[in-house]
Amino acid sequence: MKCLRIYSTPDGESYFGEVDVATTVMPPFPNQAPFELSAYYPASRVRSIHIPAGMREAGFHTPPDTLLAIWLDGSVEFEVEDIHGKGYISRHPPEGQNPNGLDLDSD
């Protein structure tokens, strides 16, 4: 399964990339049809977020830590136009949105 990755390099530039998340086909419960499951990933915190209706754009920003963001509804558009480590812009639907953020443990 491929996922979007937004990352910065040591020189502070921000980029888009893809991460291939390995999955295994297996039943999640006894006597159930199998589907694809990834391995568990350690996370230190989980935060629920509500982006209110009408907040269409979050200007240039960077997350404070390695973050896995999961959108529970709608879609989001990202823009990286970063020559000085400003991060990225996210644009959201007019009706608002409900993503979750998981701080991933760094190795």
mmCIF file with all atom_site columns, C-alpha atoms in Angstrom:
data_model
loop_
_atom_site.group_PDB
_atom_site.id
_atom_site.type_symbol
_atom_site.label_atom_id
_atom_site.label_alt_id
_atom_site.label_comp_id
_atom_site.label_asym_id
_atom_site.label_entity_id
_atom_site.label_seq_id
_atom_site.pdbx_PDB_ins_code
_atom_site.Cartn_x
_atom_site.Cartn_y
_atom_site.Cartn_z
_atom_site.occupancy
_atom_site.B_iso_or_equiv
_atom_site.pdbx_formal_charge
_atom_site.auth_seq_id
_atom_site.auth_comp_id
_atom_site.auth_asym_id
_atom_site.auth_atom_id
_atom_site.pdbx_PDB_model_num
ATOM 1   C CA . MET A 1 1   ? 0.000   0.000   0.000  1.00 0.00 ? 1   MET A CA 1
ATOM 2   C CA . LYS A 1 2   ? 1.434   3.384   -0.960 1.00 0.00 ? 2   LYS A CA 1
ATOM 3   C CA . CYS A 1 3   ? 1.084   6.461   1.257  1.00 0.00 ? 3   CYS A CA 1
ATOM 4   C CA . LEU A 1 4   ? 2.045   10.100  0.750  1.00 0.00 ? 4   LEU A CA 1
ATOM 5   C CA . ARG A 1 5   ? 5.120   11.246  2.639  1.00 0.00 ? 5   ARG A CA 1
ATOM 6   C CA . ILE A 1 6   ? 5.990   14.895  3.245  1.00 0.00 ? 6   ILE A CA 1
ATOM 7   C CA . TYR A 1 7   ? 9.497   15.205  4.623  1.00 0.00 ? 7   TYR A CA 1
ATOM 8   C CA . SER A 1 8   ? 12.381  17.618  5.012  1.00 0.00 ? 8   SER A CA 1
ATOM 9   C CA . THR A 1 9   ? 16.051  17.084  4.323  1.00 0.00 ? 9   THR A CA 1
ATOM 10  C CA . PRO A 1 10  ? 18.906  18.154  6.644  1.00 0.00 ? 10  PRO A CA 1
ATOM 11  C CA . ASP A 1 11  ? 19.187  21.445  4.728  1.00 0.00 ? 11  ASP A CA 1
ATOM 12  C CA . GLY A 1 12  ? 15.569  22.275  5.690  1.00 0.00 ? 12  GLY A CA 1
ATOM 13  C CA . GLU A 1 13  ? 13.933  21.741  2.286  1.00 0.00 ? 13  GLU A CA 1
ATOM 14  C CA . SER A 1 14  ? 10.499  20.064  2.201  1.00 0.00 ? 14  SER A CA 1
ATOM 15  C CA . TYR A 1 15  ? 9.524   17.429  -0.366 1.00 0.00 ? 15  TYR A CA 1
ATOM 16  C CA . PHE A 1 16  ? 6.797   14.975  -1.344 1.00 0.00 ? 16  PHE A CA 1
ATOM 17  C CA . GLY A 1 17  ? 7.505   11.270  -1.641 1.00 0.00 ? 17  GLY A CA 1
ATOM 18  C CA . GLU A 1 18  ? 5.840   7.889   -1.332 1.00 0.00 ? 18  GLU A CA 1
ATOM 19  C CA . VAL A 1 19  ? 6.176   5.250   1.325  1.00 0.00 ? 19  VAL A CA 1
ATOM 20  C CA . ASP A 1 20  ? 5.351   1.649   0.515  1.00 0.00 ? 20  ASP A CA 1
ATOM 21  C CA . VAL A 1 21  ? 3.702   0.118   3.584  1.00 0.00 ? 21  VAL A CA 1
ATOM 22  C CA . ALA A 1 22  ? 4.104   -3.656  3.567  1.00 0.00 ? 22  ALA A CA 1
ATOM 23  C CA . THR A 1 23  ? 0.918   -5.627  4.160  1.00 0.00 ? 23  THR A CA 1
ATOM 24  C CA . THR A 1 24  ? 0.020   -9.270  4.665  1.00 0.00 ? 24  THR A CA 1
ATOM 25  C CA . VAL A 1 25  ? -3.279  -10.844 3.591  1.00 0.00 ? 25  VAL A CA 1
ATOM 26  C CA . MET A 1 26  ? -4.825  -12.536 6.603  1.00 0.00 ? 26  MET A CA 1
ATOM 27  C CA . PRO A 1 27  ? -8.156  -12.763 8.435  1.00 0.00 ? 27  PRO A CA 1
ATOM 28  C CA . PRO A 1 28  ? -8.401  -10.128 11.172 1.00 0.00 ? 28  PRO A CA 1
ATOM 29  C CA . PHE A 1 29  ? -10.719 -12.363 13.220 1.00 0.00 ? 29  PHE A CA 1
ATOM 30  C CA . PRO A 1 30  ? -11.476 -16.091 13.254 1.00 0.00 ? 30  PRO A CA 1
ATOM 31  C CA . ASN A 1 31  ? -13.880 -17.238 10.529 1.00 0.00 ? 31  ASN A CA 1
ATOM 32  C CA . GLN A 1 32  ? -13.709 -13.903 8.672  1.00 0.00 ? 32  GLN A CA 1
ATOM 33  C CA . ALA A 1 33  ? -12.624 -13.151 5.115  1.00 0.00 ? 33  ALA A CA 1
ATOM 34  C CA . PRO A 1 34  ? -8.981  -12.064 4.918  1.00 0.00 ? 34  PRO A CA 1
ATOM 35  C CA . PHE A 1 35  ? -7.839  -8.590  4.005  1.00 0.00 ? 35  PHE A CA 1
ATOM 36  C CA . GLU A 1 36  ? -4.557  -6.693  3.974  1.00 0.00 ? 36  GLU A CA 1
ATOM 37  C CA . LEU A 1 37  ? -3.062  -5.700  7.328  1.00 0.00 ? 37  LEU A CA 1
ATOM 38  C CA . SER A 1 38  ? 0.177   -3.840  8.006  1.00 0.00 ? 38  SER A CA 1
ATOM 39  C CA . ALA A 1 39  ? 2.431   -4.462  10.962 1.00 0.00 ? 39  ALA A CA 1
ATOM 40  C CA . TYR A 1 40  ? 1.805   -2.416  14.097 1.00 0.00 ? 40  TYR A CA 1
ATOM 41  C CA . TYR A 1 41  ? 3.785   0.802   14.392 1.00 0.00 ? 41  TYR A CA 1
ATOM 42  C CA . PRO A 1 42  ? 4.720   2.250   17.775 1.00 0.00 ? 42  PRO A CA 1
ATOM 43  C CA . ALA A 1 43  ? 3.102   5.626   18.514 1.00 0.00 ? 43  ALA A CA 1
ATOM 44  C CA . SER A 1 44  ? 3.600   7.803   21.557 1.00 0.00 ? 44  SER A CA 1
ATOM 45  C CA . ARG A 1 45  ? 0.491   10.019  21.304 1.00 0.00 ? 45  ARG A CA 1
ATOM 46  C CA . VAL A 1 46  ? -2.764  10.292  19.353 1.00 0.00 ? 46  VAL A CA 1
ATOM 47  C CA . ARG A 1 47  ? -4.605  13.547  18.722 1.00 0.00 ? 47  ARG A CA 1
ATOM 48  C CA . SER A 1 48  ? -8.049  14.031  17.187 1.00 0.00 ? 48  SER A CA 1
ATOM 49  C CA . ILE A 1 49  ? -8.431  17.198  15.152 1.00 0.00 ? 49  ILE A CA 1
ATOM 50  C CA . HIS A 1 50  ? -11.472 19.045  13.832 1.00 0.00 ? 50  HIS A CA 1
ATOM 51  C CA . ILE A 1 51  ? -10.870 21.544  11.052 1.00 0.00 ? 51  ILE A CA 1
ATOM 52  C CA . PRO A 1 52  ? -13.892 23.882  11.191 1.00 0.00 ? 52  PRO A CA 1
ATOM 53  C CA . ALA A 1 53  ? -16.107 24.705  8.237  1.00 0.00 ? 53  ALA A CA 1
ATOM 54  C CA . GLY A 1 54  ? -14.723 27.645  6.298  1.00 0.00 ? 54  GLY A CA 1
ATOM 55  C CA . MET A 1 55  ? -11.072 27.121  7.260  1.00 0.00 ? 55  MET A CA 1
ATOM 56  C CA . ARG A 1 56  ? -9.919  26.418  3.757  1.00 0.00 ? 56  ARG A CA 1
ATOM 57  C CA . GLU A 1 57  ? -6.148  26.759  4.145  1.00 0.00 ? 57  GLU A CA 1
ATOM 58  C CA . ALA A 1 58  ? -3.510  26.268  6.807  1.00 0.00 ? 58  ALA A CA 1
ATOM 59  C CA . GLY A 1 59  ? -0.537  28.396  5.708  1.00 0.00 ? 59  GLY A CA 1
ATOM 60  C CA . PHE A 1 60  ? 3.029   27.132  5.626  1.00 0.00 ? 60  PHE A CA 1
ATOM 61  C CA . HIS A 1 61  ? 3.674   24.905  8.622  1.00 0.00 ? 61  HIS A CA 1
ATOM 62  C CA . THR A 1 62  ? 5.714   21.922  9.742  1.00 0.00 ? 62  THR A CA 1
ATOM 63  C CA . PRO A 1 63  ? 4.720   19.245  12.252 1.00 0.00 ? 63  PRO A CA 1
ATOM 64  C CA . PRO A 1 64  ? 6.790   19.271  15.468 1.00 0.00 ? 64  PRO A CA 1
ATOM 65  C CA . ASP A 1 65  ? 7.597   15.534  15.231 1.00 0.00 ? 65  ASP A CA 1
ATOM 66  C CA . THR A 1 66  ? 7.267   12.594  12.877 1.00 0.00 ? 66  THR A CA 1
ATOM 67  C CA . LEU A 1 67  ? 3.517   12.444  12.357 1.00 0.00 ? 67  LEU A CA 1
ATOM 68  C CA . LEU A 1 68  ? 1.122   10.012  10.724 1.00 0.00 ? 68  LEU A CA 1
ATOM 69  C CA . ALA A 1 69  ? -2.017  11.910  9.702  1.00 0.00 ? 69  ALA A CA 1
ATOM 70  C CA . ILE A 1 70  ? -5.159  9.934   8.913  1.00 0.00 ? 70  ILE A CA 1
ATOM 71  C CA . TRP A 1 71  ? -8.121  11.709  7.330  1.00 0.00 ? 71  TRP A CA 1
ATOM 72  C CA . LEU A 1 72  ? -11.424 10.259  8.500  1.00 0.00 ? 72  LEU A CA 1
ATOM 73  C CA . ASP A 1 73  ? -13.463 12.192  5.933  1.00 0.00 ? 73  ASP A CA 1
ATOM 74  C CA . GLY A 1 74  ? -13.084 14.463  2.919  1.00 0.00 ? 74  GLY A CA 1
ATOM 75  C CA . SER A 1 75  ? -9.854  15.130  1.081  1.00 0.00 ? 75  SER A CA 1
ATOM 76  C CA . VAL A 1 76  ? -6.915  17.469  1.495  1.00 0.00 ? 76  VAL A CA 1
ATOM 77  C CA . GLU A 1 77  ? -4.588  19.172  -0.972 1.00 0.00 ? 77  GLU A CA 1
ATOM 78  C CA . PHE A 1 78  ? -0.934  19.716  -0.069 1.00 0.00 ? 78  PHE A CA 1
ATOM 79  C CA . GLU A 1 79  ? 1.470   22.216  -1.590 1.00 0.00 ? 79  GLU A CA 1
ATOM 80  C CA . VAL A 1 80  ? 5.209   22.230  -1.009 1.00 0.00 ? 80  VAL A CA 1
ATOM 81  C CA . GLU A 1 81  ? 6.846   25.339  -2.385 1.00 0.00 ? 81  GLU A CA 1
ATOM 82  C CA . ASP A 1 82  ? 9.648   25.491  0.028  1.00 0.00 ? 82  ASP A CA 1
ATOM 83  C CA . ILE A 1 83  ? 13.036  27.027  -0.551 1.00 0.00 ? 83  ILE A CA 1
ATOM 84  C CA . HIS A 1 84  ? 13.764  28.041  3.057  1.00 0.00 ? 84  HIS A CA 1
ATOM 85  C CA . GLY A 1 85  ? 12.347  25.274  5.255  1.00 0.00 ? 85  GLY A CA 1
ATOM 86  C CA . LYS A 1 86  ? 8.849   26.781  5.635  1.00 0.00 ? 86  LYS A CA 1
ATOM 87  C CA . GLY A 1 87  ? 7.094   23.414  5.386  1.00 0.00 ? 87  GLY A CA 1
ATOM 88  C CA . TYR A 1 88  ? 3.884   22.949  3.437  1.00 0.00 ? 88  TYR A CA 1
ATOM 89  C CA . ILE A 1 89  ? 0.381   24.353  2.929  1.00 0.00 ? 89  ILE A CA 1
ATOM 90  C CA . SER A 1 90  ? -2.724  22.219  3.417  1.00 0.00 ? 90  SER A CA 1
ATOM 91  C CA . ARG A 1 91  ? -6.073  23.089  1.826  1.00 0.00 ? 91  ARG A CA 1
ATOM 92  C CA . HIS A 1 92  ? -9.312  21.656  3.202  1.00 0.00 ? 92  HIS A CA 1
ATOM 93  C CA . PRO A 1 93  ? -12.927 21.300  1.989  1.00 0.00 ? 93  PRO A CA 1
ATOM 94  C CA . PRO A 1 94  ? -15.353 24.105  2.874  1.00 0.00 ? 94  PRO A CA 1
ATOM 95  C CA . GLU A 1 95  ? -17.487 21.812  5.085  1.00 0.00 ? 95  GLU A CA 1
ATOM 96  C CA . GLY A 1 96  ? -14.588 21.109  7.489  1.00 0.00 ? 96  GLY A CA 1
ATOM 97  C CA . GLN A 1 97  ? -12.729 17.900  8.208  1.00 0.00 ? 97  GLN A CA 1
ATOM 98  C CA . ASN A 1 98  ? -11.754 15.385  10.904 1.00 0.00 ? 98  ASN A CA 1
ATOM 99  C CA . PRO A 1 99  ? -8.183  14.075  10.684 1.00 0.00 ? 99  PRO A CA 1
ATOM 100 C CA . ASN A 1 100 ? -6.274  12.262  13.431 1.00 0.00 ? 100 ASN A CA 1
ATOM 101 C CA . GLY A 1 101 ? -2.577  12.757  14.094 1.00 0.00 ? 101 GLY A CA 1
ATOM 102 C CA . LEU A 1 102 ? -0.350  10.073  15.573 1.00 0.00 ? 102 LEU A CA 1
ATOM 103 C CA . ASP A 1 103 ? 3.119   11.009  16.815 1.00 0.00 ? 103 ASP A CA 1
ATOM 104 C CA . LEU A 1 104 ? 5.335   8.148   15.721 1.00 0.00 ? 104 LEU A CA 1
ATOM 105 C CA . ASP A 1 105 ? 8.191   7.019   17.922 1.00 0.00 ? 105 ASP A CA 1
ATOM 106 C CA . SER A 1 106 ? 11.540  7.776   16.290 1.00 0.00 ? 106 SER A CA 1
ATOM 107 C CA . ASP A 1 107 ? 14.322  5.231   16.306 1.00 0.00 ? 107 ASP A CA 1
#
